Amino acid sequence: KKIFILHLYRATDKVDHGILIDYKKIKINNFDNINTLYYKIGLASAELTIKNFKNFTKKTYLKKTPKRKESFFRKITQKDDFINWKNSTDKIFNLIKACQKPYPVAKTLLNNKILFINNAYPFDYFFKKKIKPGTILSIFPNKNFLIKTDDGSILVTEYSYNRKIIEGLVCK
């Protein structure tokens, strides 16, 4: 199981530095995306603030340390939200979940134009012949479409593109 540990610090002039007041473990499930995590962190922040308000005003803190090895992630840049179709379906799905509106969305190149992908799902239908990752496999009547990944396919359900999506084209 994946978790995010939200820390409540007494602020200093440094990032993530200062006296640790409290923390809360937030579970991350397979259905979470950048927006649901934002909501969970907002709720947890309010809960921690209310829980520790008296101690905060008295400057008495319970120094707690999470019982997990901490890791830090660098900020996502514009290059990071480009999809590499040679990656696994799960890795691409997680990237799309991490890059959704109102934040910059995941993207790929199709016919030298940017295709913005805001929502997609792993799609468990395996095509028999070898097909290049990034190939548009099928387009459905509602304009949703399948794209080949290294180990399967992704169903794209919400996107922005100023041209017609054509089966057989390859995203790069």
C-alpha positions as a Python dict, from the first residue, in 0.01 Angstrom:
ca = {
    (1, 'K'): (0, 0, 0),
    (2, 'K'): (114, 350, -77),
    (3, 'I'): (88, 635, 168),
    (4, 'F'): (168, 1003, 179),
    (5, 'I'): (283, 1148, 510),
    (6, 'L'): (168, 1505, 568),
    (7, 'H'): (385, 1692, 819),
    (8, 'L'): (280, 1990, 1028),
    (9, 'Y'): (588, 2201, 1104),
    (10, 'R'): (649, 2524, 1286),
    (11, 'A'): (744, 2736, 983),
    (12, 'T'): (1097, 2858, 926),
    (13, 'D'): (1261, 3022, 626),
    (14, 'K'): (1355, 2676, 486),
    (15, 'V'): (1133, 2431, 297),
    (16, 'D'): (1007, 2132, 502),
    (17, 'H'): (1221, 2240, 793),
    (18, 'G'): (1149, 2336, 1149),
    (19, 'I'): (1007, 2175, 1458),
    (20, 'L'): (782, 1883, 1369),
    (21, 'I'): (449, 1935, 1543),
    (22, 'D'): (254, 1637, 1413),
    (23, 'Y'): (193, 1425, 1106),
    (24, 'K'): (-82, 1224, 943),
    (25, 'K'): (-56, 923, 715),
    (26, 'I'): (-279, 948, 409),
    (27, 'K'): (-359, 630, 217),
    (28, 'I'): (-323, 644, -161),
    (29, 'N'): (-549, 402, -346),
    (30, 'N'): (-549, 292, -710),
    (31, 'F'): (-831, 534, -792),
    (32, 'D'): (-662, 847, -656),
    (33, 'N'): (-543, 1116, -893),
    (34, 'I'): (-383, 1457, -839),
    (35, 'N'): (-722, 1610, -751),
    (36, 'T'): (-835, 1346, -498),
    (37, 'L'): (-493, 1365, -330),
    (38, 'Y'): (-527, 1743, -314),
    (39, 'Y'): (-865, 1700, -137),
    (40, 'K'): (-724, 1441, 106),
    (41, 'I'): (-430, 1666, 191),
    (42, 'G'): (-665, 1962, 244),
    (43, 'L'): (-883, 1762, 484),
    (44, 'A'): (-581, 1624, 668),
    (45, 'S'): (-425, 1973, 696),
    (46, 'A'): (-741, 2110, 854),
    (47, 'E'): (-760, 1812, 1092),
    (48, 'L'): (-396, 1851, 1200),
    (49, 'T'): (-433, 2225, 1249),
    (50, 'I'): (-744, 2191, 1465),
    (51, 'K'): (-598, 1899, 1662),
    (52, 'N'): (-274, 2087, 1737),
    (53, 'F'): (-403, 2444, 1771),
    (54, 'K'): (-376, 2460, 2151),
    (55, 'N'): (-24, 2317, 2147),
    (56, 'F'): (72, 2550, 1866),
    (57, 'T'): (-35, 2865, 2053),
    (58, 'K'): (140, 2742, 2370),
    (59, 'K'): (448, 2640, 2167),
    (60, 'T'): (441, 2294, 2321),
    (61, 'Y'): (485, 2026, 2061),
    (62, 'L'): (477, 1651, 2059),
    (63, 'K'): (782, 1561, 1856),
    (64, 'K'): (678, 1260, 1657),
    (65, 'T'): (863, 1089, 1380),
    (66, 'P'): (683, 879, 1118),
    (67, 'K'): (789, 515, 1128),
    (68, 'R'): (876, 502, 758),
    (69, 'K'): (1173, 594, 552),
    (70, 'E'): (1102, 936, 405),
    (71, 'S'): (1145, 1015, 39),
    (72, 'F'): (1114, 1339, -148),
    (73, 'F'): (1017, 1395, -508),
    (74, 'R'): (1137, 1672, -729),
    (75, 'K'): (890, 1912, -885),
    (76, 'I'): (733, 1791, -1212),
    (77, 'T'): (853, 1997, -1508),
    (78, 'Q'): (694, 2045, -1853),
    (79, 'K'): (913, 1767, -1995),
    (80, 'D'): (787, 1522, -1730),
    (81, 'D'): (425, 1529, -1844),
    (82, 'F'): (506, 1397, -2194),
    (83, 'I'): (398, 1034, -2224),
    (84, 'N'): (650, 770, -2327),
    (85, 'W'): (435, 504, -2494),
    (86, 'K'): (713, 246, -2450),
    (87, 'N'): (638, 250, -2077),
    (88, 'S'): (400, 6, -1910),
    (89, 'T'): (26, 70, -1905),
    (90, 'D'): (40, 123, -1526),
    (91, 'K'): (321, 379, -1549),
    (92, 'I'): (137, 575, -1820),
    (93, 'F'): (-191, 555, -1626),
    (94, 'N'): (-19, 689, -1313),
    (95, 'L'): (136, 976, -1510),
    (96, 'I'): (-205, 1072, -1651),
    (97, 'K'): (-359, 1058, -1300),
    (98, 'A'): (-79, 1284, -1173),
    (99, 'C'): (-122, 1536, -1456),
    (100, 'Q'): (-488, 1638, -1470),
    (101, 'K'): (-681, 1964, -1480),
    (102, 'P'): (-660, 2215, -1322),
    (103, 'Y'): (-287, 2135, -1335),
    (104, 'P'): (-92, 2087, -1658),
    (105, 'V'): (-219, 1768, -1821),
    (106, 'A'): (-30, 1476, -1972),
    (107, 'K'): (58, 1517, -2337),
    (108, 'T'): (196, 1346, -2643),
    (109, 'L'): (274, 1441, -3001),
    (110, 'L'): (40, 1325, -3278),
    (111, 'N'): (118, 1446, -3632),
    (112, 'N'): (357, 1705, -3481),
    (113, 'K'): (72, 1861, -3281),
    (114, 'I'): (24, 1828, -2907),
    (115, 'L'): (-252, 1593, -2792),
    (116, 'F'): (-347, 1680, -2432),
    (117, 'I'): (-478, 1383, -2231),
    (118, 'N'): (-670, 1464, -1914),
    (119, 'N'): (-820, 1123, -1838),
    (120, 'A'): (-764, 763, -1943),
    (121, 'Y'): (-791, 408, -1810),
    (122, 'P'): (-598, 84, -1856),
    (123, 'F'): (-784, -127, -2111),
    (124, 'D'): (-750, -504, -2092),
    (125, 'Y'): (-793, -603, -2452),
    (126, 'F'): (-483, -743, -2610),
    (127, 'F'): (-429, -720, -2982),
    (128, 'K'): (-276, -1029, -3145),
    (129, 'K'): (-17, -878, -3376),
    (130, 'K'): (285, -674, -3276),
    (131, 'I'): (192, -309, -3285),
    (132, 'K'): (421, -13, -3216),
    (133, 'P'): (357, 155, -2878),
    (134, 'G'): (174, 486, -2925),
    (135, 'T'): (-37, 356, -3215),
    (136, 'I'): (-403, 455, -3212),
    (137, 'L'): (-573, 116, -3218),
    (138, 'S'): (-942, 197, -3231),
    (139, 'I'): (-1176, 496, -3216),
    (140, 'F'): (-1519, 453, -3060),
    (141, 'P'): (-1843, 633, -3163),
    (142, 'N'): (-1821, 866, -2860),
    (143, 'K'): (-1468, 974, -2977),
    (144, 'N'): (-1288, 785, -2699),
    (145, 'F'): (-994, 591, -2838),
    (146, 'L'): (-736, 324, -2756),
    (147, 'I'): (-360, 376, -2769),
    (148, 'K'): (-108, 90, -2759),
    (149, 'T'): (136, 85, -2468),
    (150, 'D'): (437, -140, -2424),
    (151, 'D'): (235, -409, -2247),
    (152, 'G'): (-129, -335, -2333),
    (153, 'S'): (-342, -34, -2410),
    (154, 'I'): (-495, 280, -2260),
    (155, 'L'): (-851, 403, -2321),
    (156, 'V'): (-839, 783, -2360),
    (157, 'T'): (-1167, 936, -2242),
    (158, 'E'): (-1092, 1306, -2200),
    (159, 'Y'): (-856, 1495, -2426),
    (160, 'S'): (-797, 1807, -2631),
    (161, 'Y'): (-669, 1800, -2989),
    (162, 'N'): (-740, 2044, -3271),
    (163, 'R'): (-734, 1782, -3546),
    (164, 'K'): (-919, 1462, -3625),
    (165, 'I'): (-794, 1150, -3444),
    (166, 'I'): (-726, 878, -3702),
    (167, 'E'): (-682, 507, -3635),
    (168, 'G'): (-330, 384, -3713),
    (169, 'L'): (-152, 713, -3642),
    (170, 'V'): (134, 689, -3393),
    (171, 'C'): (178, 915, -3090),
    (172, 'K'): (534, 1008, -3003),
}
